[in-house]
Short mmCIF file of C-alpha atoms and ligand atoms in Angstrom, two decimals:
data_model
loop_
_atom_site.label_atom_id
_atom_site.label_comp_id
_atom_site.label_asym_id
_atom_site.label_seq_id
_atom_site.Cartn_x
_atom_site.Cartn_y
_atom_site.Cartn_z
CA MET A 1 -33.09 -7.27 -50.70
CA ASN A 2 -34.81 -8.87 -47.70
CA ILE A 3 -35.78 -6.19 -45.10
CA LEU A 4 -37.04 -7.24 -41.67
CA PHE A 5 -38.75 -4.40 -40.04
CA LEU A 6 -39.39 -4.57 -36.22
CA ALA A 7 -41.48 -2.08 -34.30
CA ALA A 8 -43.65 -2.01 -31.11
CA GLU A 9 -46.51 -0.25 -32.96
CA ALA A 10 -47.62 0.33 -36.48
CA ALA A 11 -50.84 1.88 -37.75
CA PRO A 12 -53.51 0.78 -38.44
CA PHE A 13 -52.98 -2.25 -36.11
CA ALA A 14 -51.70 -0.38 -33.10
CA LYS A 15 -50.87 3.25 -32.60
CA VAL A 16 -49.89 5.24 -29.58
CA GLY A 17 -47.67 7.96 -31.05
CA GLY A 18 -45.61 8.94 -34.02
CA LEU A 19 -43.74 5.66 -34.09
CA GLY A 20 -46.96 4.03 -35.13
CA ASP A 21 -47.38 6.43 -38.02
CA VAL A 22 -43.83 5.76 -39.24
CA ALA A 23 -43.91 1.95 -38.91
CA GLY A 24 -47.33 1.94 -40.54
CA SER A 25 -46.07 3.78 -43.61
CA LEU A 26 -42.29 3.25 -44.19
CA PRO A 27 -42.39 -0.53 -44.92
CA TRP A 28 -44.91 0.08 -47.70
CA ALA A 29 -43.04 3.10 -48.93
CA LEU A 30 -39.83 0.98 -49.09
CA LYS A 31 -41.64 -1.63 -51.18
CA HIS A 32 -43.01 1.00 -53.48
CA ALA A 33 -39.54 2.53 -53.94
CA LEU A 34 -37.89 -0.80 -54.53
CA PRO A 35 -40.55 -3.35 -55.77
CA ALA A 36 -37.93 -6.10 -55.89
CA ALA A 37 -37.43 -5.80 -52.16
CA ASP A 38 -39.03 -8.38 -49.77
CA VAL A 39 -40.21 -6.21 -46.86
CA ARG A 40 -41.72 -7.90 -43.80
CA LEU A 41 -43.05 -6.25 -40.66
CA VAL A 42 -43.17 -7.97 -37.24
CA LEU A 43 -45.24 -6.58 -34.39
CA PRO A 44 -46.28 -7.81 -30.99
CA LEU A 45 -49.80 -9.18 -30.92
CA HIS A 46 -50.99 -6.63 -28.33
CA PRO A 47 -54.21 -7.75 -26.66
CA THR A 48 -55.83 -4.63 -28.16
CA ILE A 49 -55.40 -5.97 -31.67
CA ASP A 50 -58.51 -7.73 -33.05
CA ALA A 51 -57.13 -10.92 -34.65
CA ALA A 52 -60.39 -11.82 -36.40
CA TYR A 53 -60.90 -8.34 -37.76
CA TRP A 54 -57.43 -8.30 -39.35
CA GLY A 55 -57.75 -11.83 -40.59
CA LEU A 56 -54.70 -13.19 -38.73
CA ARG A 57 -53.81 -16.78 -39.34
CA PRO A 58 -51.77 -18.92 -36.99
CA LEU A 59 -48.34 -19.63 -38.54
CA THR A 60 -46.03 -21.28 -36.07
CA ALA A 61 -45.07 -21.79 -32.52
CA PHE A 62 -41.67 -22.08 -30.86
CA THR A 63 -40.01 -21.39 -27.53
CA ILE A 64 -37.63 -18.69 -26.31
CA ALA A 65 -34.98 -19.83 -23.82
CA HIS A 66 -35.36 -18.44 -20.31
CA ARG A 67 -33.61 -19.29 -17.03
CA ASN A 68 -36.96 -20.26 -15.46
CA GLY A 69 -37.83 -22.49 -18.34
CA PRO A 70 -38.60 -21.96 -22.01
CA ILE A 71 -41.39 -19.47 -22.89
CA ALA A 72 -43.81 -20.40 -25.65
CA ALA A 73 -44.07 -17.99 -28.54
CA GLU A 74 -46.86 -18.10 -31.14
CA VAL A 75 -46.81 -16.26 -34.39
CA TYR A 76 -49.73 -15.13 -36.54
CA VAL A 77 -49.60 -13.64 -39.99
CA THR A 78 -51.68 -11.60 -42.37
CA GLN A 79 -51.11 -9.96 -45.71
CA TYR A 80 -51.79 -6.17 -45.53
CA SER A 81 -51.61 -4.18 -48.73
CA ASP A 82 -49.27 -6.76 -50.23
CA LEU A 83 -46.85 -6.99 -47.40
CA PRO A 84 -46.66 -9.86 -44.89
CA VAL A 85 -47.22 -8.60 -41.26
CA TYR A 86 -46.33 -11.05 -38.50
CA PHE A 87 -47.69 -10.86 -34.93
CA VAL A 88 -45.94 -12.49 -31.99
CA THR A 89 -47.55 -13.44 -28.80
CA GLY A 90 -46.81 -15.30 -25.62
CA VAL A 91 -47.18 -14.83 -21.87
CA PRO A 92 -44.96 -11.72 -21.69
CA VAL A 93 -47.11 -10.07 -24.42
CA LEU A 94 -50.35 -11.09 -22.83
CA ALA A 95 -49.15 -9.71 -19.49
CA VAL A 96 -49.39 -6.15 -20.80
CA PRO A 97 -52.90 -5.00 -21.61
CA GLY A 98 -51.92 -2.39 -24.15
CA VAL A 99 -49.01 -1.45 -26.29
CA TYR A 100 -46.93 -0.23 -23.41
CA SER A 101 -47.22 -1.02 -19.66
CA PRO A 102 -46.99 1.53 -16.85
CA ASP A 103 -44.85 -1.15 -15.14
CA PRO A 104 -41.29 -0.79 -16.67
CA HIS A 105 -40.38 -4.39 -15.74
CA ALA A 106 -43.38 -5.89 -17.51
CA ASP A 107 -42.51 -3.79 -20.57
CA ALA A 108 -38.86 -4.80 -20.46
CA VAL A 109 -39.85 -8.51 -20.35
CA LYS A 110 -42.36 -8.09 -23.15
CA TYR A 111 -39.94 -6.42 -25.53
CA ALA A 112 -36.96 -8.61 -24.73
CA PHE A 113 -39.14 -11.59 -25.48
CA PHE A 114 -40.50 -9.95 -28.63
CA SER A 115 -37.06 -8.99 -29.95
CA LEU A 116 -35.77 -12.61 -29.49
CA ALA A 117 -38.94 -14.10 -31.00
CA ALA A 118 -38.62 -11.88 -34.09
CA LEU A 119 -35.08 -13.22 -34.78
CA ALA A 120 -36.35 -16.78 -34.15
CA LEU A 121 -39.11 -16.19 -36.60
CA ALA A 122 -36.75 -15.25 -39.49
CA ARG A 123 -35.01 -18.53 -38.87
CA TYR A 124 -38.19 -20.55 -38.76
CA LEU A 125 -39.18 -18.92 -42.09
CA ASP A 126 -35.68 -19.71 -43.34
CA TRP A 127 -35.68 -16.22 -44.63
CA GLN A 128 -32.33 -14.47 -44.29
CA PRO A 129 -32.71 -10.74 -43.85
CA ASP A 130 -30.20 -8.52 -45.61
CA ILE A 131 -31.37 -5.65 -43.37
CA LEU A 132 -32.80 -5.73 -39.84
CA HIS A 133 -34.41 -2.36 -39.31
CA ALA A 134 -35.41 -1.84 -35.65
CA HIS A 135 -36.99 1.13 -33.95
CA ASP A 136 -36.51 2.59 -30.49
CA TRP A 137 -35.62 0.75 -27.29
CA HIS A 138 -38.36 -1.88 -27.65
CA THR A 139 -36.65 -3.66 -30.53
CA ALA A 140 -33.04 -2.46 -29.97
CA LEU A 141 -32.13 -5.77 -28.28
CA ALA A 142 -32.72 -7.56 -31.54
CA VAL A 143 -29.92 -5.46 -33.03
CA HIS A 144 -27.64 -6.27 -30.11
CA VAL A 145 -28.34 -9.99 -30.13
CA LEU A 146 -28.02 -10.27 -33.89
CA ALA A 147 -24.63 -8.54 -33.83
CA HIS A 148 -23.53 -10.94 -31.18
CA ARG A 149 -24.57 -14.00 -33.09
CA ARG A 150 -23.33 -12.85 -36.47
CA GLY A 151 -19.83 -14.12 -35.88
CA SER A 152 -20.76 -17.65 -35.02
CA ASP A 153 -24.12 -18.05 -36.85
CA ALA A 154 -24.10 -18.39 -40.62
CA PHE A 155 -27.77 -17.61 -40.90
CA PHE A 156 -27.24 -13.99 -39.81
CA ALA A 157 -23.69 -13.59 -41.11
CA HIS A 158 -24.75 -11.25 -43.84
CA THR A 159 -27.49 -9.30 -42.09
CA ARG A 160 -26.79 -5.63 -41.60
CA THR A 161 -28.63 -3.63 -38.95
CA VAL A 162 -30.24 -0.16 -38.69
CA LEU A 163 -31.64 1.20 -35.44
CA THR A 164 -33.85 4.29 -35.72
CA VAL A 165 -34.15 6.61 -32.68
CA HIS A 166 -37.60 8.30 -32.52
CA ASN A 167 -37.13 9.57 -28.97
CA LEU A 168 -33.80 9.31 -27.23
CA PRO A 169 -34.81 9.75 -23.60
CA TYR A 170 -36.92 6.56 -23.77
CA MET A 171 -34.17 3.99 -23.43
CA GLY A 172 -35.80 1.06 -21.66
CA SER A 173 -34.92 0.14 -18.12
CA PRO A 174 -31.39 -1.07 -17.31
CA SER A 175 -31.80 -4.57 -16.15
CA PRO A 176 -28.80 -6.93 -15.78
CA LEU A 177 -30.92 -9.60 -14.23
CA LEU A 178 -33.49 -9.63 -16.98
CA LEU A 179 -30.82 -9.78 -19.67
CA GLU A 180 -29.09 -12.65 -17.85
CA ALA A 181 -32.38 -14.53 -17.60
CA PHE A 182 -32.79 -14.37 -21.37
CA GLY A 183 -29.16 -15.24 -21.94
CA ILE A 184 -28.41 -11.81 -23.40
CA PRO A 185 -24.87 -10.53 -22.72
CA PRO A 186 -24.37 -6.85 -21.84
CA ALA A 187 -22.74 -4.50 -24.33
CA ALA A 188 -18.94 -5.01 -24.50
CA GLU A 189 -16.67 -3.09 -22.28
CA ASP A 190 -15.03 -1.48 -25.25
CA SER A 191 -18.36 -0.47 -26.78
CA GLY A 192 -17.75 3.16 -25.78
CA LEU A 193 -20.92 3.20 -23.76
CA PRO A 194 -21.06 4.57 -20.23
CA GLU A 195 -21.32 1.74 -17.65
CA TRP A 196 -25.09 2.19 -16.94
CA ALA A 197 -25.84 2.03 -20.70
CA ARG A 198 -24.14 -1.36 -21.21
CA THR A 199 -27.27 -3.06 -19.78
CA THR A 200 -29.87 -0.62 -21.14
CA PRO A 201 -31.74 -1.69 -24.26
CA LEU A 202 -31.50 1.30 -26.47
CA PRO A 203 -27.86 2.14 -26.00
CA MET A 204 -27.01 -1.63 -26.30
CA GLY A 205 -28.70 -1.56 -29.75
CA LEU A 206 -26.98 1.69 -30.67
CA ALA A 207 -23.55 0.20 -29.90
CA ALA A 208 -24.27 -2.76 -32.04
CA ALA A 209 -26.03 -1.18 -34.98
CA ASP A 210 -24.26 -0.88 -38.32
CA ALA A 211 -26.16 2.44 -38.77
CA ILE A 212 -28.03 4.64 -36.38
CA THR A 213 -30.68 6.97 -37.76
CA THR A 214 -32.78 9.60 -36.19
CA VAL A 215 -35.96 11.03 -37.72
CA SER A 216 -34.52 14.42 -38.69
CA PRO A 217 -31.07 15.80 -39.53
CA THR A 218 -31.28 18.43 -36.77
CA TYR A 219 -32.06 15.92 -34.10
CA ALA A 220 -29.16 13.79 -35.24
CA ARG A 221 -26.95 16.75 -34.47
CA GLU A 222 -28.69 17.75 -31.27
CA ILE A 223 -28.30 14.29 -29.61
CA GLN A 224 -24.55 14.73 -29.87
CA THR A 225 -24.83 17.61 -27.34
CA PRO A 226 -25.22 17.45 -23.54
CA GLU A 227 -28.56 19.27 -23.67
CA PHE A 228 -30.21 16.53 -25.83
CA GLY A 229 -27.84 13.60 -25.43
CA HIS A 230 -28.99 12.19 -22.12
CA GLY A 231 -25.52 11.02 -21.18
CA LEU A 232 -24.98 9.39 -24.61
CA GLU A 233 -23.66 12.51 -26.37
CA GLY A 234 -19.98 11.43 -26.16
CA PHE A 235 -20.75 7.97 -27.42
CA LEU A 236 -22.89 9.35 -30.25
CA ARG A 237 -20.28 11.89 -31.22
CA ALA A 238 -17.75 9.12 -31.48
CA ARG A 239 -20.18 7.26 -33.83
CA ARG A 240 -21.16 10.23 -35.84
CA GLU A 241 -20.04 8.59 -39.14
CA ARG A 242 -22.66 5.95 -38.59
CA LEU A 243 -25.31 8.39 -37.48
CA PHE A 244 -27.80 9.70 -40.05
CA GLY A 245 -30.80 11.96 -39.96
CA ILE A 246 -33.62 11.07 -42.35
CA LEU A 247 -36.68 13.21 -42.09
CA ASN A 248 -39.93 11.27 -41.67
CA GLY A 249 -42.63 11.59 -44.32
CA LEU A 250 -46.35 12.01 -43.97
CA ASP A 251 -49.02 9.69 -45.41
CA THR A 252 -50.41 12.12 -48.01
CA ASP A 253 -53.44 9.87 -48.68
CA LEU A 254 -54.46 9.70 -45.02
CA TRP A 255 -53.85 13.45 -44.59
CA ASN A 256 -55.47 15.23 -47.53
CA PRO A 257 -57.83 18.15 -47.10
CA ALA A 258 -59.22 17.54 -50.55
CA THR A 259 -60.69 14.06 -49.61
CA ASP A 260 -60.80 14.15 -45.74
CA ARG A 261 -64.29 12.85 -44.71
CA ALA A 262 -64.02 14.32 -41.25
CA LEU A 263 -64.24 17.87 -42.65
CA ASP A 264 -67.42 19.91 -43.28
CA VAL A 265 -65.87 21.43 -46.42
CA ARG A 266 -63.07 19.84 -48.36
CA TYR A 267 -60.60 22.13 -50.18
CA THR A 268 -57.36 22.35 -52.02
CA ARG A 269 -54.58 24.95 -52.32
CA SER A 270 -56.59 27.07 -54.80
CA THR A 271 -59.70 26.95 -52.64
CA VAL A 272 -58.01 27.50 -49.33
CA ALA A 273 -60.31 30.38 -48.52
CA LEU A 274 -63.04 27.63 -48.00
CA ARG A 275 -61.30 26.91 -44.67
CA GLU A 276 -63.27 29.76 -43.18
CA ARG A 277 -66.41 27.69 -43.42
CA ASN A 278 -64.67 24.91 -41.55
CA ALA A 279 -63.62 27.38 -38.86
CA ALA A 280 -67.22 28.56 -38.44
CA ALA A 281 -68.36 24.91 -38.17
CA LEU A 282 -65.60 24.13 -35.63
CA ARG A 283 -66.64 27.10 -33.48
CA ARG A 284 -70.25 25.72 -33.52
CA GLU A 285 -69.00 22.23 -32.68
CA VAL A 286 -66.99 23.34 -29.63
CA GLU A 287 -69.31 26.15 -28.71
CA LEU A 288 -67.03 29.11 -29.17
CA PRO A 289 -68.74 32.31 -30.13
CA GLN A 290 -68.56 33.39 -33.79
CA PRO A 291 -66.42 36.56 -33.62
CA GLU A 292 -67.15 39.88 -35.33
CA GLY A 293 -64.44 40.50 -37.93
CA ARG A 294 -61.42 38.32 -38.49
CA VAL A 295 -60.12 36.87 -35.23
CA PRO A 296 -57.27 34.38 -35.40
CA LEU A 297 -58.15 30.92 -34.40
CA VAL A 298 -55.21 29.18 -32.72
CA GLY A 299 -55.06 25.34 -32.59
CA LEU A 300 -53.09 22.82 -30.62
CA VAL A 301 -53.29 19.14 -31.14
CA SER A 302 -50.89 17.15 -29.09
CA ARG A 303 -50.15 14.39 -26.59
CA LEU A 304 -50.05 16.34 -23.35
CA THR A 305 -46.50 15.66 -22.15
CA VAL A 306 -43.66 17.85 -20.98
CA GLN A 307 -41.88 17.21 -24.27
CA LYS A 308 -44.63 18.92 -26.22
CA GLY A 309 -44.43 22.26 -24.19
CA VAL A 310 -48.27 22.54 -23.92
CA ASP A 311 -47.72 24.39 -20.64
CA VAL A 312 -45.70 26.95 -22.61
CA ALA A 313 -48.58 27.37 -25.06
CA ALA A 314 -51.00 28.15 -22.20
CA GLU A 315 -48.68 30.71 -20.66
CA ALA A 316 -47.97 32.36 -23.98
CA LEU A 317 -51.72 32.76 -24.70
CA ARG A 318 -52.06 34.46 -21.30
CA LEU A 319 -49.26 36.86 -22.17
CA LEU A 320 -51.25 37.83 -25.26
CA ALA A 321 -54.53 38.36 -23.47
CA ASP A 322 -54.83 41.85 -24.99
CA PHE A 323 -54.96 40.45 -28.51
CA PRO A 324 -58.21 39.14 -29.89
CA TRP A 325 -57.55 35.41 -30.42
CA GLN A 326 -59.56 32.23 -29.95
CA ALA A 327 -58.03 28.82 -29.23
CA VAL A 328 -59.00 25.18 -29.52
CA LEU A 329 -56.75 22.74 -27.62
CA LEU A 330 -57.06 19.01 -28.14
CA GLY A 331 -55.14 16.18 -26.40
CA THR A 332 -54.82 13.83 -23.55
CA GLY A 333 -51.89 12.87 -21.31
CA ASP A 334 -50.27 14.02 -18.01
CA PRO A 335 -53.13 14.92 -15.57
CA GLU A 336 -51.21 18.07 -14.55
CA LEU A 337 -51.10 19.31 -18.11
CA GLU A 338 -54.75 18.41 -18.62
CA ASP A 339 -55.42 20.62 -15.55
CA ALA A 340 -53.39 23.47 -17.07
CA MET A 341 -55.57 23.26 -20.13
CA ARG A 342 -58.78 23.32 -18.08
CA ARG A 343 -57.47 26.30 -16.12
CA LEU A 344 -56.84 28.23 -19.29
CA GLU A 345 -60.38 27.54 -20.49
CA ALA A 346 -61.81 28.65 -17.16
CA GLU A 347 -59.88 31.86 -17.36
CA PHE A 348 -61.06 32.58 -20.93
CA PRO A 349 -64.43 30.91 -21.24
CA GLN A 350 -65.40 32.95 -24.33
CA ARG A 351 -62.11 32.32 -26.11
CA VAL A 352 -60.66 28.88 -25.20
CA ARG A 353 -61.95 25.37 -25.58
CA ALA A 354 -59.89 22.53 -24.09
CA VAL A 355 -61.02 19.11 -25.37
CA LEU A 356 -59.22 16.49 -23.32
CA ARG A 357 -59.67 13.29 -25.22
CA TYR A 358 -58.26 11.50 -28.27
CA ASP A 359 -60.46 12.42 -31.22
CA ASP A 360 -59.10 11.89 -34.67
CA GLY A 361 -62.07 13.62 -36.41
CA LEU A 362 -61.84 16.66 -34.21
CA ALA A 363 -58.10 16.82 -34.71
CA ARG A 364 -58.63 16.87 -38.49
CA ARG A 365 -61.23 19.64 -38.19
CA ILE A 366 -58.84 21.70 -36.11
CA TYR A 367 -56.09 21.27 -38.73
CA ALA A 368 -58.57 22.37 -41.39
CA SER A 369 -59.77 25.39 -39.40
CA ALA A 370 -57.05 26.84 -37.26
CA ASP A 371 -55.22 29.87 -38.61
CA MET A 372 -52.12 29.01 -36.60
CA LEU A 373 -51.12 25.66 -35.07
CA LEU A 374 -48.85 25.90 -32.00
CA VAL A 375 -45.94 23.42 -31.69
CA PRO A 376 -43.91 24.60 -28.71
CA SER A 377 -41.94 21.32 -28.21
CA ARG A 378 -38.98 21.34 -25.84
CA TYR A 379 -37.42 18.81 -28.21
CA GLU A 380 -38.88 17.17 -31.24
CA PRO A 381 -37.15 14.31 -33.02
CA CYS A 382 -39.36 14.88 -36.08
CA GLY A 383 -42.95 15.82 -35.22
CA LEU A 384 -45.95 15.21 -37.38
CA ALA A 385 -48.33 17.97 -36.33
CA GLN A 386 -46.41 20.74 -38.14
CA MET A 387 -46.43 18.77 -41.38
CA ILE A 388 -50.12 17.95 -41.15
CA ALA A 389 -50.79 21.65 -40.27
CA MET A 390 -48.98 22.88 -43.47
CA ARG A 391 -50.72 20.27 -45.63
CA TYR A 392 -54.05 21.55 -44.27
CA GLY A 393 -53.22 25.29 -44.57
CA ALA A 394 -52.77 25.91 -40.88
CA VAL A 395 -49.61 27.96 -40.28
CA PRO A 396 -47.26 26.36 -37.78
CA VAL A 397 -45.82 28.47 -35.00
CA ALA A 398 -43.06 26.09 -33.84
CA ALA A 399 -39.99 25.92 -31.65
CA GLU A 400 -36.80 25.75 -33.65
CA THR A 401 -35.72 22.34 -32.63
CA GLY A 402 -35.26 18.89 -34.23
CA GLY A 403 -37.59 18.11 -37.08
CA LEU A 404 -39.50 21.33 -36.56
CA ALA A 405 -36.39 23.26 -37.57
CA ASP A 406 -36.03 21.05 -40.67
CA THR A 407 -39.63 21.36 -41.87
CA VAL A 408 -40.70 24.89 -41.10
CA ARG A 409 -39.16 27.97 -42.75
CA ASP A 410 -39.53 31.22 -40.76
CA PHE A 411 -41.40 34.09 -42.31
CA ASP A 412 -38.98 36.85 -41.39
CA LEU A 413 -35.92 34.91 -42.37
CA ALA A 414 -37.17 34.04 -45.91
CA PRO A 415 -40.53 35.68 -46.55
CA ARG A 416 -41.02 34.36 -50.06
CA ARG A 417 -40.08 30.83 -49.19
CA SER A 418 -41.52 30.77 -45.67
CA THR A 419 -44.09 28.33 -44.32
CA GLY A 420 -44.47 29.40 -40.75
CA PHE A 421 -42.94 31.02 -37.65
CA LEU A 422 -40.17 29.70 -35.57
CA PHE A 423 -38.99 30.72 -32.16
CA PRO A 424 -35.62 29.83 -30.65
CA GLU A 425 -36.64 28.06 -27.46
CA ALA A 426 -39.83 26.74 -25.82
CA THR A 427 -40.49 29.60 -23.44
CA PRO A 428 -43.74 31.58 -23.14
CA LYS A 429 -42.07 34.80 -24.09
CA ALA A 430 -40.46 33.44 -27.19
CA LEU A 431 -43.67 31.76 -28.34
CA ALA A 432 -45.70 34.87 -27.57
CA PHE A 433 -43.33 36.94 -29.65
CA ALA A 434 -43.59 34.57 -32.62
CA LEU A 435 -47.43 34.47 -32.29
CA ARG A 436 -47.53 38.20 -32.30
CA ARG A 437 -45.52 38.22 -35.59
CA ALA A 438 -48.10 35.71 -36.89
CA PHE A 439 -51.03 37.86 -35.73
CA ALA A 440 -49.48 40.87 -37.54
CA LEU A 441 -49.22 38.98 -40.88
CA PHE A 442 -52.66 37.52 -40.39
CA ALA A 443 -54.04 41.02 -40.65
CA ASP A 444 -52.82 41.12 -44.31
CA ARG A 445 -55.23 38.60 -45.87
CA ARG A 446 -53.35 38.41 -49.17
CA ARG A 447 -49.92 37.71 -47.76
CA TRP A 448 -51.33 35.35 -45.20
CA GLN A 449 -52.97 33.28 -47.82
CA ALA A 450 -49.81 33.10 -49.86
CA LEU A 451 -48.02 31.74 -46.69
CA GLN A 452 -50.76 29.08 -46.28
CA GLN A 453 -50.46 28.13 -49.91
CA ARG A 454 -46.70 27.66 -49.68
CA GLY A 455 -47.21 25.37 -46.75
CA MET A 456 -49.74 23.34 -48.69
CA ALA A 457 -47.38 23.01 -51.60
CA GLN A 458 -44.62 21.33 -49.60
CA ASP A 459 -43.78 17.72 -50.46
CA PHE A 460 -43.73 15.71 -47.35
CA SER A 461 -44.50 12.40 -48.90
CA TRP A 462 -42.71 9.13 -47.96
CA GLU A 463 -41.09 8.75 -51.31
CA ARG A 464 -38.02 10.81 -50.54
CA PRO A 465 -37.31 9.26 -47.10
CA ALA A 466 -37.85 5.70 -48.54
CA ARG A 467 -35.22 6.36 -51.16
CA ALA A 468 -32.90 7.74 -48.56
CA TYR A 469 -33.28 4.57 -46.39
CA ILE A 470 -32.60 2.34 -49.40
CA ARG A 471 -29.43 4.28 -50.24
CA LEU A 472 -28.39 3.81 -46.66
CA TYR A 473 -29.14 0.09 -46.66
CA ARG A 474 -27.04 -0.32 -49.83
CA GLN A 475 -24.00 1.37 -48.41
CA LEU A 476 -24.06 -0.65 -45.20
CA PRO A 477 -21.62 -3.48 -46.20
CA ASP A 478 -18.91 -0.72 -46.35
CA PHE A 479 -19.02 -0.42 -42.55
CA VAL A 480 -18.30 -4.01 -41.73
C1 GLC B 501 -41.57 10.29 -31.53
C2 GLC B 501 -41.03 11.74 -31.49
C3 GLC B 501 -41.57 12.51 -32.67
C4 GLC B 501 -41.46 11.75 -33.99
C5 GLC B 501 -42.06 10.38 -33.85
C6 GLC B 501 -41.98 9.53 -35.14
O1 GLC B 501 -42.94 10.30 -31.18
O2 GLC B 501 -41.33 12.39 -30.32
O3 GLC B 501 -40.93 13.74 -32.83
O4 GLC B 501 -42.16 12.48 -34.98
O5 GLC B 501 -41.49 9.67 -32.86
O6 GLC B 501 -40.64 9.39 -35.55
#
């Protein structure tokens, strides 16, 4: 089985968010689950990627047709842990300094070019994909274009397509002119899409894909409702037989408290009590006072965006000012939310530290120290923080939405199977109520430790999702 995997980002080459984690793990997990498969990953050669460091070799060059004249594309390749990874560059890629541009038009051109170049590459390699697996709006146009060509082009006649949605609201900008310039037709009138969506990259890909997946079963259901569907709920409901939710995995080698070099003290499930030494070290590191007695240390590690509900977290902590807690908050993002974090620290200088930067090491020390980790997302297609938290023995206190609902089991609902605390919606009151339940259980050291250990025993590895994707790939011919 030939699997062509397209994504805007993949760790360790380029990573902005969770998509980078998934695309940096899943191709290798697929290969591991099905050694006979030929899995190949294609990424843009973002200017931030150090070609010499990764040992990239020039492979080929060709052009992509454009109304203003052909655009040159160059492709580089490297072998990374036994899989070929291709990198595409050209003027539209060089025009954006990072992975994504603040200018939606520059981003749209970059990713239309990239999507077309990835298909051209398969042809250059004379390597017919059985599966094209694309991710998010950035590569959705490849799915659309392939479906269009399939009828007339023998090379792609047998290729089946999967489009994974990691974050529905990010659809790419609707741009009839840009599509026309690249010779890409809009989605068909009978595609079932609303008019605006027929020239918008993500929905165009969704309408063309043989299968649509989201990164958790609950999110697959939620996007069929007006609250989470962003105008596509009707279309998605009509396609529900092609819509699957497959929960993401976690790279259990990269995230392992027994081997994590960023930690002061490494530990396992049976030595989980050692976390207290990490907590003491973390308090020293961020200059929080060492409390007398057992005071819960609350952690938050997040991109600071409206989606993540970090404003809700700040407000909930205020509501609980009478309880003795301490909090360490880590992340960067929207300036307004960074301010909200700073204000909370200014209000509670003895109890709150807000560290507003990207810091992988500190993130790991928070996971290894915090008693509770807050995940108050307004929506969450899958979410990684809650899975890392459980693996590190930090108890998630999470909104019951998307992947959070699928990975965390609430203490009051099923005490002996529970792994955390859930609250019904991302409001300060609801979070404060859940956090109060957590504080109450925290007082009971023995039961608290059992809860931590159940979290640490969860299997979030990529093996299960990889097998689920392969099952899905295998059943695809049935759709056509
Ligand atoms: C997006 C989603 C997040 C998900 C990630 C990887 O970042 O917001 O919930 O975990 O993609 O699929």
